[in-house]
């Protein structure tokens, strides 16, 4: 019997489904939509969960109309048990943790949770957390979590319905897409999901249209480029229309005033103008152009003005309707009702690497020339010397980071000092000297590699270097109690109070992405500030 790889899967970010799995999904949505339009009950029954005890639970900790109601109607299509947590009167308001709340609800025969929250990475955390609860309480199934939008991070089901609508307008052709993203690209989670979502198309060209205050964060632009997309940026629609090579698909997003600081809010009229379509632009559009929008539009200041509702540009209404079809299919897949015939690759995790990043140097092969590290004017008899710190940075940056290294490694006390030298290549580097008895275990070396990659550690005994290690950039940094994601909306941030252990993965360009909220950091930024 073939295994249904979709059954019980969570969708926390769009990358939780492989490209082939998403392509399979879109074909199923096409099939379902055709059956609905044709009243083909026999085909619809193939999708239906048809189990009044199958629990689908909506937990919307932030406002929603489309996502919540389309999921509710999708669940009703399935003849399933549909529940909703009344968040304003739940024990979350009495300080109960998310883990406790969701674990409890999963104990009441609920199999799929649909979760919207301001807290970024919440579904990923709940997905991990629920595994233990399921085991401890011998529940028949581990619940699945669908991210219905988490802060500025992702909105993977919106991504699926957006792409389905682009595909409908492309004749279900995956070969290429030229898309203009217009609006608040900084705060809009639906456009952030596009950095990985659009990988379902073989060739992608993305035009980013936003004033600098609302520009796409660098980490998403970086990801788009890594994914092979051609990316261009413009600061207004007017500037874009001058470029000559404009897209036929325009995806607008609303300025997310509720997420903006006071400084940006003061400029809202000016910002809105640069991303609002105007009547005078009409004859500069290419034939066949379609406009999309995740909705809602602002009632007073819609960036797609209402005079366009009754034109052929309007694809946003069909897009919203497609939301329910896509969500019916997603529930069907996670329930294991469909998907058994899929035999392609499952969730392609980014290859981060698992190479050794602390390399012991073979001292027997070194030149006979003896290097004496000194403690001020005295040579060091016993101790440690960390060399090549932050090579290439400025002296003040190196000095600041050496203070952090000393604190993180717990070598603030005792004798010794820090030094900055300049090599023949003109580059500065830092050196930390610590005479004394130091025993560094594997965990200390891992901490050293995490906070000082590309350095060397010399262990000196009786005036000789007896051990020497080179550190490289680790693929993952986790399991240290003094790590901290810098995004205070992230589930792992201490201000969330959930006690989630921060964890970071190396990106191809050498940053560290938080595994929960995806925020990129340098290796210097992931430590709780000290002293
Ligand atoms: N597009 C979208 O997520 O809409 P809602 O906020 O109404 O769910």
Short mmCIF file of C-alpha atoms and ligand atoms in Angstrom, two decimals:
data_model
loop_
_atom_site.label_atom_id
_atom_site.label_comp_id
_atom_site.label_asym_id
_atom_site.label_seq_id
_atom_site.Cartn_x
_atom_site.Cartn_y
_atom_site.Cartn_z
CA UNK A 1 0.00 0.00 0.00
CA UNK A 2 1.37 3.44 -0.87
CA UNK A 3 2.04 5.91 1.93
CA UNK A 4 0.19 9.20 1.89
CA UNK A 5 2.98 11.72 2.51
CA UNK A 6 0.55 14.59 3.09
CA UNK A 7 -1.36 13.02 5.97
CA UNK A 8 -0.80 14.85 9.25
CA UNK A 9 1.65 17.37 7.77
CA UNK A 10 1.82 20.93 9.10
CA UNK A 11 2.10 23.95 6.83
CA UNK A 12 4.05 26.50 8.85
CA UNK A 13 5.87 28.12 5.92
CA UNK A 14 5.43 27.61 2.19
CA UNK A 15 8.67 25.59 2.01
CA UNK A 16 7.05 22.88 4.14
CA UNK A 17 5.73 21.58 0.81
CA UNK A 18 8.22 20.68 -1.91
CA UNK A 19 7.87 22.25 -5.34
CA UNK A 20 6.47 19.02 -6.76
CA UNK A 21 4.03 18.68 -3.87
CA UNK A 22 2.77 22.21 -4.59
CA UNK A 23 2.40 21.48 -8.28
CA UNK A 24 0.40 18.37 -7.38
CA UNK A 25 -1.71 20.53 -5.03
CA UNK A 26 -2.51 23.03 -7.82
CA UNK A 27 -3.63 20.24 -10.13
CA UNK A 28 -5.96 18.96 -7.42
CA UNK A 29 -7.38 22.47 -6.89
CA UNK A 30 -8.04 22.71 -10.62
CA UNK A 31 -9.86 19.38 -10.47
CA UNK A 32 -11.91 20.41 -7.44
CA UNK A 33 -12.84 23.82 -8.84
CA UNK A 34 -13.97 22.27 -12.13
CA UNK A 35 -16.06 19.75 -10.19
CA UNK A 36 -17.67 22.48 -8.07
CA UNK A 37 -18.49 24.57 -11.13
CA UNK A 38 -19.91 21.50 -12.88
CA UNK A 39 -21.84 20.28 -9.82
CA UNK A 40 -19.97 17.00 -10.17
CA UNK A 41 -20.83 15.45 -6.80
CA UNK A 42 -19.07 12.15 -7.52
CA UNK A 43 -15.71 13.93 -7.93
CA UNK A 44 -16.36 16.19 -4.93
CA UNK A 45 -16.96 13.13 -2.76
CA UNK A 46 -13.41 11.97 -3.56
CA UNK A 47 -12.12 15.09 -1.78
CA UNK A 48 -14.53 15.02 1.19
CA UNK A 49 -13.26 13.99 4.62
CA UNK A 50 -16.89 13.17 5.44
CA UNK A 51 -16.32 12.56 9.14
CA UNK A 52 -18.34 14.57 11.71
CA UNK A 53 -15.75 13.68 14.38
CA UNK A 54 -12.73 14.99 12.45
CA UNK A 55 -11.81 18.08 14.47
CA UNK A 56 -10.71 21.26 12.67
CA UNK A 57 -10.03 24.06 15.11
CA UNK A 58 -9.70 27.74 14.20
CA UNK A 59 -7.61 29.89 16.54
CA UNK A 60 -7.47 33.46 15.29
CA UNK A 61 -5.54 35.64 17.70
CA UNK A 62 -5.57 38.45 15.11
CA UNK A 63 -8.45 39.75 12.93
CA UNK A 64 -9.38 37.97 9.73
CA UNK A 65 -12.32 37.67 7.34
CA UNK A 66 -11.18 35.75 4.26
CA UNK A 67 -8.79 33.25 5.81
CA UNK A 68 -11.04 32.44 8.74
CA UNK A 69 -14.30 32.26 6.80
CA UNK A 70 -12.89 30.43 3.80
CA UNK A 71 -11.37 27.81 6.12
CA UNK A 72 -14.66 27.56 8.05
CA UNK A 73 -16.59 27.04 4.80
CA UNK A 74 -13.94 24.62 3.54
CA UNK A 75 -14.30 22.62 6.76
CA UNK A 76 -18.07 22.59 6.33
CA UNK A 77 -17.63 21.24 2.79
CA UNK A 78 -15.83 18.33 4.43
CA UNK A 79 -18.71 17.62 6.86
CA UNK A 80 -16.13 17.83 9.64
CA UNK A 81 -16.34 19.08 13.24
CA UNK A 82 -15.46 22.79 13.12
CA UNK A 83 -14.59 24.69 16.29
CA UNK A 84 -13.30 28.14 17.05
CA UNK A 85 -11.44 29.35 20.12
CA UNK A 86 -13.00 32.50 21.51
CA UNK A 87 -9.66 34.19 21.95
CA UNK A 88 -10.93 37.26 23.80
CA UNK A 89 -12.23 35.01 26.60
CA UNK A 90 -9.59 32.25 26.56
CA UNK A 91 -7.02 31.48 29.24
CA UNK A 92 -4.27 32.87 26.99
CA UNK A 93 -5.39 36.19 28.50
CA UNK A 94 -4.68 34.78 31.98
CA UNK A 95 -1.07 34.15 31.06
CA UNK A 96 -1.40 30.54 29.88
CA UNK A 97 1.32 29.50 27.42
CA UNK A 98 0.52 28.76 23.79
CA UNK A 99 1.94 25.27 24.27
CA UNK A 100 -0.48 24.50 27.13
CA UNK A 101 -3.48 25.94 25.28
CA UNK A 102 -2.92 24.05 22.04
CA UNK A 103 -1.87 20.82 23.73
CA UNK A 104 -5.09 20.85 25.72
CA UNK A 105 -7.22 21.46 22.62
CA UNK A 106 -5.48 18.64 20.77
CA UNK A 107 -6.51 16.34 23.62
CA UNK A 108 -10.15 17.06 22.72
CA UNK A 109 -10.03 15.15 19.44
CA UNK A 110 -8.84 17.99 17.24
CA UNK A 111 -6.62 17.03 14.36
CA UNK A 112 -5.96 20.23 12.42
CA UNK A 113 -5.37 23.67 13.92
CA UNK A 114 -5.61 26.82 11.80
CA UNK A 115 -3.68 29.53 13.61
CA UNK A 116 -3.33 33.24 12.99
CA UNK A 117 -1.19 35.28 15.34
CA UNK A 118 1.11 38.27 15.59
CA UNK A 119 3.70 35.87 17.01
CA UNK A 120 6.10 34.80 14.25
CA UNK A 121 7.05 31.15 14.08
CA UNK A 122 4.24 30.09 16.45
CA UNK A 123 3.05 27.20 14.25
CA UNK A 124 6.55 25.83 13.81
CA UNK A 125 6.98 25.82 17.58
CA UNK A 126 3.55 24.24 18.20
CA UNK A 127 4.32 21.58 15.63
CA UNK A 128 7.49 20.63 17.54
CA UNK A 129 5.89 20.97 20.97
CA UNK A 130 2.81 18.88 20.21
CA UNK A 131 4.86 15.78 19.36
CA UNK A 132 5.84 15.21 22.99
CA UNK A 133 2.32 15.92 24.28
CA UNK A 134 0.87 13.42 21.82
CA UNK A 135 3.35 10.79 22.98
CA UNK A 136 2.89 11.51 26.72
CA UNK A 137 -0.87 11.19 26.44
CA UNK A 138 -0.97 8.36 23.89
CA UNK A 139 -3.16 10.42 21.56
CA UNK A 140 -4.08 8.58 18.34
CA UNK A 141 -2.62 11.31 16.08
CA UNK A 142 -0.30 14.26 16.41
CA UNK A 143 -2.18 17.40 15.36
CA UNK A 144 -1.20 19.38 12.27
CA UNK A 145 -0.83 23.17 12.30
CA UNK A 146 -1.67 25.47 9.43
CA UNK A 147 -0.17 28.94 9.60
CA UNK A 148 -2.97 31.36 8.70
CA UNK A 149 -0.59 34.34 8.90
CA UNK A 150 2.05 35.05 11.56
CA UNK A 151 3.03 38.71 12.00
CA UNK A 152 5.25 39.95 9.18
CA UNK A 153 6.58 36.47 8.54
CA UNK A 154 4.51 34.23 6.22
CA UNK A 155 1.02 33.43 5.01
CA UNK A 156 1.51 30.11 3.22
CA UNK A 157 -2.14 29.35 2.40
CA UNK A 158 -2.51 32.82 0.86
CA UNK A 159 0.59 32.00 -1.17
CA UNK A 160 -1.04 28.82 -2.45
CA UNK A 161 -4.21 30.61 -3.53
CA UNK A 162 -2.25 33.49 -5.09
CA UNK A 163 -0.17 31.08 -7.15
CA UNK A 164 -3.21 29.06 -8.15
CA UNK A 165 -4.79 32.26 -9.49
CA UNK A 166 -1.62 33.23 -11.40
CA UNK A 167 -1.61 29.71 -12.85
CA UNK A 168 -5.25 29.94 -13.88
CA UNK A 169 -4.32 33.07 -15.80
CA UNK A 170 -1.27 31.31 -17.32
CA UNK A 171 -3.21 28.26 -18.54
CA UNK A 172 -1.70 26.22 -15.63
CA UNK A 173 1.77 26.70 -17.15
CA UNK A 174 4.66 26.53 -14.66
CA UNK A 175 7.38 27.60 -17.10
CA UNK A 176 7.62 31.32 -16.27
CA UNK A 177 6.16 34.20 -14.30
CA UNK A 178 6.78 37.94 -14.48
CA UNK A 179 5.18 39.54 -11.43
CA UNK A 180 5.11 43.09 -10.07
CA UNK A 181 4.77 43.30 -6.27
CA UNK A 182 3.34 46.70 -5.38
CA UNK A 183 2.75 48.21 -1.96
CA UNK A 184 3.87 47.58 1.58
CA UNK A 185 6.55 45.01 0.90
CA UNK A 186 8.15 45.57 4.29
CA UNK A 187 5.26 44.55 6.55
CA UNK A 188 3.27 42.35 4.15
CA UNK A 189 3.62 38.67 4.97
CA UNK A 190 1.92 37.56 1.74
CA UNK A 191 4.75 39.05 -0.32
CA UNK A 192 7.36 37.54 2.00
CA UNK A 193 5.96 34.07 1.29
CA UNK A 194 6.63 34.75 -2.39
CA UNK A 195 10.41 34.58 -1.88
CA UNK A 196 10.13 30.79 -1.66
CA UNK A 197 6.61 30.32 -3.01
CA UNK A 198 7.32 31.43 -6.56
CA UNK A 199 9.91 28.68 -6.93
CA UNK A 200 7.11 26.57 -8.41
CA UNK A 201 7.71 28.52 -11.62
CA UNK A 202 10.82 27.61 -13.64
CA UNK A 203 11.77 31.20 -14.51
CA UNK A 204 10.76 34.08 -12.29
CA UNK A 205 11.13 37.80 -12.74
CA UNK A 206 9.97 39.95 -9.83
CA UNK A 207 9.61 43.73 -9.89
CA UNK A 208 9.46 45.26 -6.42
CA UNK A 209 7.56 48.56 -6.32
CA UNK A 210 7.66 50.35 -2.99
CA UNK A 211 9.12 53.54 -1.51
CA UNK A 212 12.24 52.92 0.62
CA UNK A 213 10.21 53.02 3.88
CA UNK A 214 8.10 50.08 2.66
CA UNK A 215 10.78 48.22 0.68
CA UNK A 216 11.14 44.45 0.77
CA UNK A 217 13.55 43.47 3.60
CA UNK A 218 17.03 42.57 2.31
CA UNK A 219 16.76 39.01 3.61
CA UNK A 220 13.79 38.28 1.30
CA UNK A 221 15.47 39.99 -1.67
CA UNK A 222 18.56 37.88 -0.95
CA UNK A 223 16.44 34.73 -0.82
CA UNK A 224 14.75 35.59 -4.13
CA UNK A 225 18.15 36.00 -5.78
CA UNK A 226 19.42 32.75 -4.24
CA UNK A 227 16.33 31.08 -5.69
CA UNK A 228 17.38 32.30 -9.14
CA UNK A 229 14.75 35.04 -9.54
CA UNK A 230 15.56 38.13 -11.57
CA UNK A 231 14.78 41.01 -9.19
CA UNK A 232 14.36 44.71 -9.97
CA UNK A 233 13.32 47.50 -7.60
CA UNK A 234 11.37 50.74 -8.20
CA UNK A 235 10.25 53.36 -5.71
CA UNK A 236 6.84 54.15 -7.25
CA UNK A 237 4.34 52.98 -9.88
CA UNK A 238 5.21 56.06 -11.92
CA UNK A 239 8.90 55.12 -11.98
CA UNK A 240 7.99 51.52 -12.88
CA UNK A 241 5.85 52.54 -15.83
CA UNK A 242 8.84 54.40 -17.29
CA UNK A 243 10.98 51.24 -17.43
CA UNK A 244 9.34 49.82 -20.55
CA UNK A 245 9.39 46.12 -19.55
CA UNK A 246 6.38 45.96 -17.26
CA UNK A 247 4.67 42.83 -15.98
CA UNK A 248 1.16 41.75 -16.93
CA UNK A 249 0.55 40.48 -13.40
CA UNK A 250 0.48 43.07 -10.62
CA UNK A 251 0.09 41.99 -7.00
CA UNK A 252 -0.89 44.83 -4.68
CA UNK A 253 -0.70 44.86 -0.89
CA UNK A 254 -2.26 47.23 1.60
CA UNK A 255 -0.06 49.60 3.63
CA UNK A 256 -0.21 47.83 6.99
CA UNK A 257 -0.77 50.87 9.18
CA UNK A 258 -1.33 48.73 12.25
CA UNK A 259 2.28 47.52 12.02
CA UNK A 260 3.96 50.87 11.35
CA UNK A 261 5.84 53.13 13.70
CA UNK A 262 4.92 56.79 14.26
CA UNK A 263 7.69 58.05 11.94
CA UNK A 264 6.29 56.19 8.94
CA UNK A 265 2.67 56.92 9.85
CA UNK A 266 3.34 60.65 9.54
CA UNK A 267 4.25 60.11 5.87
CA UNK A 268 1.37 57.76 5.08
CA UNK A 269 -0.30 59.96 2.42
CA UNK A 270 2.93 60.42 0.49
CA UNK A 271 3.80 56.71 0.76
CA UNK A 272 0.33 55.63 -0.31
CA UNK A 273 0.47 57.86 -3.39
CA UNK A 274 3.55 56.09 -4.74
CA UNK A 275 1.83 52.67 -4.60
CA UNK A 276 -1.75 53.59 -5.56
CA UNK A 277 -2.90 52.98 -9.11
CA UNK A 278 -4.37 56.04 -10.89
CA UNK A 279 -6.72 56.46 -13.84
CA UNK A 280 -4.03 58.23 -15.87
CA UNK A 281 -1.88 55.04 -15.79
CA UNK A 282 -4.52 52.92 -17.54
CA UNK A 283 -3.33 53.27 -21.13
CA UNK A 284 0.24 52.40 -20.17
CA UNK A 285 -0.65 48.87 -19.09
CA UNK A 286 0.01 45.92 -21.39
CA UNK A 287 -2.88 44.05 -22.94
CA UNK A 288 -4.09 41.17 -20.76
CA UNK A 289 -2.86 42.74 -17.51
CA UNK A 290 -4.41 41.40 -14.30
CA UNK A 291 -4.37 42.90 -10.83
CA UNK A 292 -4.30 40.74 -7.70
CA UNK A 293 -4.63 41.64 -4.02
CA UNK A 294 -4.77 39.44 -0.91
CA UNK A 295 -7.41 41.87 0.44
CA UNK A 296 -8.70 43.65 2.45
CA UNK A 297 -8.46 46.96 0.62
CA UNK A 298 -8.58 50.11 2.73
CA UNK A 299 -12.12 51.54 2.43
CA UNK A 300 -10.98 55.16 2.07
CA UNK A 301 -7.61 54.71 0.40
CA UNK A 302 -7.64 51.49 -1.69
CA UNK A 303 -4.39 51.05 -3.63
CA UNK A 304 -6.50 49.39 -6.33
CA UNK A 305 -9.23 52.05 -6.73
CA UNK A 306 -12.82 50.83 -6.88
CA UNK A 307 -13.37 52.25 -10.39
CA UNK A 308 -11.32 49.23 -11.55
CA UNK A 309 -13.71 46.66 -10.05
CA UNK A 310 -15.71 46.35 -13.22
CA UNK A 311 -12.76 46.02 -15.60
CA UNK A 312 -10.82 43.08 -16.99
CA UNK A 313 -7.97 43.97 -14.60
CA UNK A 314 -9.98 42.54 -11.73
CA UNK A 315 -8.51 39.16 -10.78
CA UNK A 316 -8.56 39.87 -7.02
CA UNK A 317 -12.18 38.82 -6.54
CA UNK A 318 -11.65 35.45 -8.23
CA UNK A 319 -8.41 35.14 -6.23
CA UNK A 320 -10.35 35.49 -2.93
CA UNK A 321 -12.94 32.94 -4.09
CA UNK A 322 -10.10 30.55 -4.99
CA UNK A 323 -9.10 30.77 -1.32
CA UNK A 324 -11.90 28.43 -0.32
CA UNK A 325 -11.09 25.90 -3.07
CA UNK A 326 -7.42 25.86 -2.11
CA UNK A 327 -8.24 25.41 1.56
CA UNK A 328 -10.67 22.55 0.83
CA UNK A 329 -7.85 20.73 -0.98
CA UNK A 330 -5.30 21.48 1.74
CA UNK A 331 -7.58 20.04 4.44
CA UNK A 332 -8.27 17.04 2.24
CA UNK A 333 -4.54 16.38 1.83
CA UNK A 334 -3.68 16.79 5.52
CA UNK A 335 -6.58 14.52 6.47
CA UNK A 336 -5.17 11.94 4.05
CA UNK A 337 -8.37 11.84 1.99
CA UNK A 338 -6.43 12.53 -1.22
CA UNK A 339 -2.72 12.36 -2.03
CA UNK A 340 -2.03 8.63 -2.11
CA UNK A 341 -1.15 8.74 -5.80
CA UNK A 342 1.60 11.34 -5.23
CA UNK A 343 5.07 9.79 -5.58
CA UNK A 344 7.33 12.84 -5.94
CA UNK A 345 9.81 14.44 -3.53
CA UNK A 346 8.67 15.47 -0.08
CA UNK A 347 9.59 18.81 1.51
CA UNK A 348 13.02 19.80 0.25
CA UNK A 349 14.83 21.12 3.29
CA UNK A 350 17.53 23.67 2.57
CA UNK A 351 20.89 21.93 2.60
CA UNK A 352 22.68 23.68 5.42
CA UNK A 353 25.59 21.31 5.60
CA UNK A 354 26.94 19.15 8.38
CA UNK A 355 30.67 19.59 7.95
CA UNK A 356 33.07 19.75 10.92
CA UNK A 357 33.60 23.37 11.87
CA UNK A 358 36.20 22.96 14.61
CA UNK A 359 39.36 21.65 13.01
CA UNK A 360 42.31 20.48 15.07
CA UNK A 361 45.61 21.62 13.51
CA UNK A 362 48.33 18.96 13.24
CA UNK A 363 51.14 20.64 15.15
CA UNK A 364 53.76 18.10 14.08
CA UNK A 365 53.60 19.50 10.52
CA UNK A 366 54.22 23.12 11.58
CA UNK A 367 57.50 24.91 10.87
CA UNK A 368 60.08 24.65 13.57
CA UNK A 369 59.92 28.40 14.13
CA UNK A 370 58.57 28.91 17.64
CA UNK A 371 55.88 31.56 18.15
CA UNK A 372 55.91 32.97 21.65
CA UNK A 373 52.66 34.52 22.81
CA UNK A 374 53.29 36.99 25.57
CA UNK A 375 51.39 38.21 28.57
CA UNK A 376 52.34 41.87 28.37
CA UNK A 377 56.14 41.68 28.59
CA UNK A 378 56.12 38.05 29.90
CA UNK A 379 55.85 35.01 27.59
CA UNK A 380 52.79 32.87 28.40
CA UNK A 381 53.66 29.60 30.10
CA UNK A 382 50.14 28.26 30.43
CA UNK A 383 46.96 29.65 28.98
CA UNK A 384 44.96 30.26 25.82
CA UNK A 385 45.32 32.66 22.90
CA UNK A 386 42.45 33.29 20.49
CA UNK A 387 43.80 34.81 17.29
CA UNK A 388 42.47 36.16 13.95
CA UNK A 389 39.29 37.55 15.54
CA UNK A 390 37.02 39.54 13.16
CA UNK A 391 39.77 39.87 10.58
CA UNK A 392 39.01 42.77 8.24
CA UNK A 393 36.66 44.64 10.61
CA UNK A 394 37.46 48.08 12.00
CA UNK A 395 39.44 48.30 15.29
CA UNK A 396 36.38 49.56 17.22
CA UNK A 397 34.19 46.72 15.90
CA UNK A 398 36.89 44.17 16.77
CA UNK A 399 37.30 45.63 20.26
CA UNK A 400 33.55 45.52 20.92
CA UNK A 401 33.31 41.93 19.70
CA UNK A 402 36.28 40.79 21.77
CA UNK A 403 34.44 42.04 24.87
CA UNK A 404 31.43 39.93 23.85
CA UNK A 405 33.59 36.85 23.15
CA UNK A 406 35.23 37.15 26.53
CA UNK A 407 31.85 37.42 28.23
CA UNK A 408 30.19 34.59 26.26
CA UNK A 409 33.14 32.23 26.85
CA UNK A 410 33.17 33.13 30.55
CA UNK A 411 36.82 34.29 30.45
CA UNK A 412 36.25 37.81 31.78
CA UNK A 413 37.92 37.09 35.09
CA UNK A 414 41.65 36.64 35.64
CA UNK A 415 44.73 37.99 33.92
CA UNK A 416 45.36 38.74 30.28
CA UNK A 417 44.13 41.20 27.73
CA UNK A 418 43.05 41.96 24.19
CA UNK A 419 45.16 43.25 21.35
CA UNK A 420 44.53 44.56 17.86
CA UNK A 421 47.18 44.08 15.21
CA UNK A 422 47.44 44.99 11.55
CA UNK A 423 48.76 42.48 9.02
CA UNK A 424 50.88 43.01 5.91
CA UNK A 425 47.62 43.04 3.91
CA UNK A 426 46.50 46.13 5.87
CA UNK A 427 43.69 44.28 7.62
CA UNK A 428 43.08 44.49 11.35
CA UNK A 429 42.46 41.44 13.55
CA UNK A 430 41.91 40.85 17.25
CA UNK A 431 43.82 38.61 19.69
CA UNK A 432 42.69 37.61 23.19
CA UNK A 433 45.36 36.41 25.65
CA UNK A 434 44.40 34.57 28.81
CA UNK A 435 47.26 33.17 30.92
CA UNK A 436 46.12 30.61 33.49
CA UNK A 437 44.61 27.16 33.68
CA UNK A 438 41.78 26.78 31.19
CA UNK A 439 40.03 23.52 30.36
CA UNK A 440 37.94 23.90 27.21
CA UNK A 441 35.57 21.06 26.32
CA UNK A 442 33.71 20.37 23.07
CA UNK A 443 30.81 22.61 24.11
CA UNK A 444 33.23 25.52 24.76
CA UNK A 445 34.77 25.02 21.34
CA UNK A 446 31.29 25.06 19.79
CA UNK A 447 30.56 28.33 21.57
CA UNK A 448 33.87 29.71 20.33
CA UNK A 449 33.07 28.73 16.71
CA UNK A 450 29.61 30.28 17.04
CA UNK A 451 30.86 33.60 18.37
CA UNK A 452 34.25 33.72 16.66
CA UNK A 453 34.17 31.80 13.39
CA UNK A 454 37.38 31.83 11.35
CA UNK A 455 39.61 32.30 14.40
CA UNK A 456 42.34 30.07 15.86
CA UNK A 457 42.53 28.85 19.43
CA UNK A 458 45.98 28.04 20.81
CA UNK A 459 46.28 26.10 24.05
CA UNK A 460 49.66 26.69 25.68
CA UNK A 461 51.22 24.39 28.24
CA UNK A 462 54.72 24.82 29.69
CA UNK A 463 55.52 27.55 27.18
CA UNK A 464 54.50 25.47 24.11
CA UNK A 465 51.41 25.40 21.92
CA UNK A 466 50.16 21.89 22.66
CA UNK A 467 46.80 22.12 20.87
CA UNK A 468 45.55 24.40 18.10
CA UNK A 469 42.08 24.63 16.55
CA UNK A 470 40.67 26.56 13.62
CA UNK A 471 36.99 27.46 13.72
CA UNK A 472 34.75 27.70 10.65
CA UNK A 473 31.21 29.05 10.36
CA UNK A 474 28.92 26.45 12.00
CA UNK A 475 25.90 25.23 9.96
CA UNK A 476 23.64 25.59 13.01
CA UNK A 477 23.83 27.50 16.27
CA UNK A 478 21.47 26.30 19.02
CA UNK A 479 21.32 24.83 22.49
CA UNK A 480 23.08 27.75 24.22
CA UNK A 481 21.07 29.55 26.86
CA UNK A 482 22.44 32.97 25.92
CA UNK A 483 21.20 33.04 22.31
CA UNK A 484 18.47 35.48 21.32
CA UNK A 485 16.60 36.22 18.09
CA UNK A 486 16.53 40.01 17.60
CA UNK A 487 12.89 39.97 16.43
CA UNK A 488 10.70 40.67 19.45
CA UNK A 489 7.68 39.28 17.57
CA UNK A 490 9.41 35.87 17.27
CA UNK A 491 8.12 33.02 19.44
CA UNK A 492 11.70 32.41 20.63
CA UNK A 493 12.20 36.01 21.84
CA UNK A 494 12.35 36.24 25.66
CA UNK A 495 9.60 38.91 25.65
CA UNK A 496 7.14 36.25 24.43
CA UNK A 497 7.71 34.38 27.69
CA UNK A 498 7.25 30.91 26.12
CA UNK A 499 10.72 29.68 27.02
CA UNK A 500 11.46 28.62 23.43
CA UNK A 501 15.14 27.88 22.88
CA UNK A 502 16.47 30.04 19.99
CA UNK A 503 17.98 28.21 17.05
CA UNK A 504 19.67 29.51 13.90
CA UNK A 505 20.66 27.99 10.57
CA UNK A 506 23.38 29.25 8.24
CA UNK A 507 22.19 30.77 4.97
CA UNK A 508 24.14 30.46 1.70
CA UNK A 509 25.45 34.03 2.13
CA UNK A 510 26.80 33.32 5.65
CA UNK A 511 23.99 34.82 7.74
CA UNK A 512 22.10 32.95 10.45
CA UNK A 513 18.35 32.65 9.93
CA UNK A 514 16.14 32.13 12.98
CA UNK A 515 14.41 28.77 12.45
CA UNK A 516 11.15 30.20 13.82
CA UNK A 517 10.71 33.68 12.28
CA UNK A 518 13.32 33.43 9.49
CA UNK A 519 15.02 36.71 10.42
CA UNK A 520 18.61 36.93 9.16
CA UNK A 521 21.38 37.78 11.63
CA UNK A 522 25.13 38.05 11.60
CA UNK A 523 26.94 35.76 14.04
CA UNK A 524 27.53 38.83 16.24
CA UNK A 525 23.83 39.62 16.57
CA UNK A 526 22.46 36.37 18.00
CA UNK A 527 23.67 36.76 21.59
CA UNK A 528 21.82 38.29 24.49
CA UNK A 529 23.46 41.59 25.22
CA UNK A 530 25.72 41.43 28.23
CA UNK A 531 27.37 43.83 30.63
N1 LIG B 1 -5.93 37.86 2.76
C1 LIG B 1 -6.19 37.69 4.07
O1 LIG B 1 -5.45 37.05 4.81
O2 LIG B 1 -7.36 38.25 4.49
P1 LIG B 1 -7.93 38.20 5.98
O3 LIG B 1 -7.01 39.02 6.83
O4 LIG B 1 -9.31 38.77 5.89
O5 LIG B 1 -7.92 36.77 6.42
#
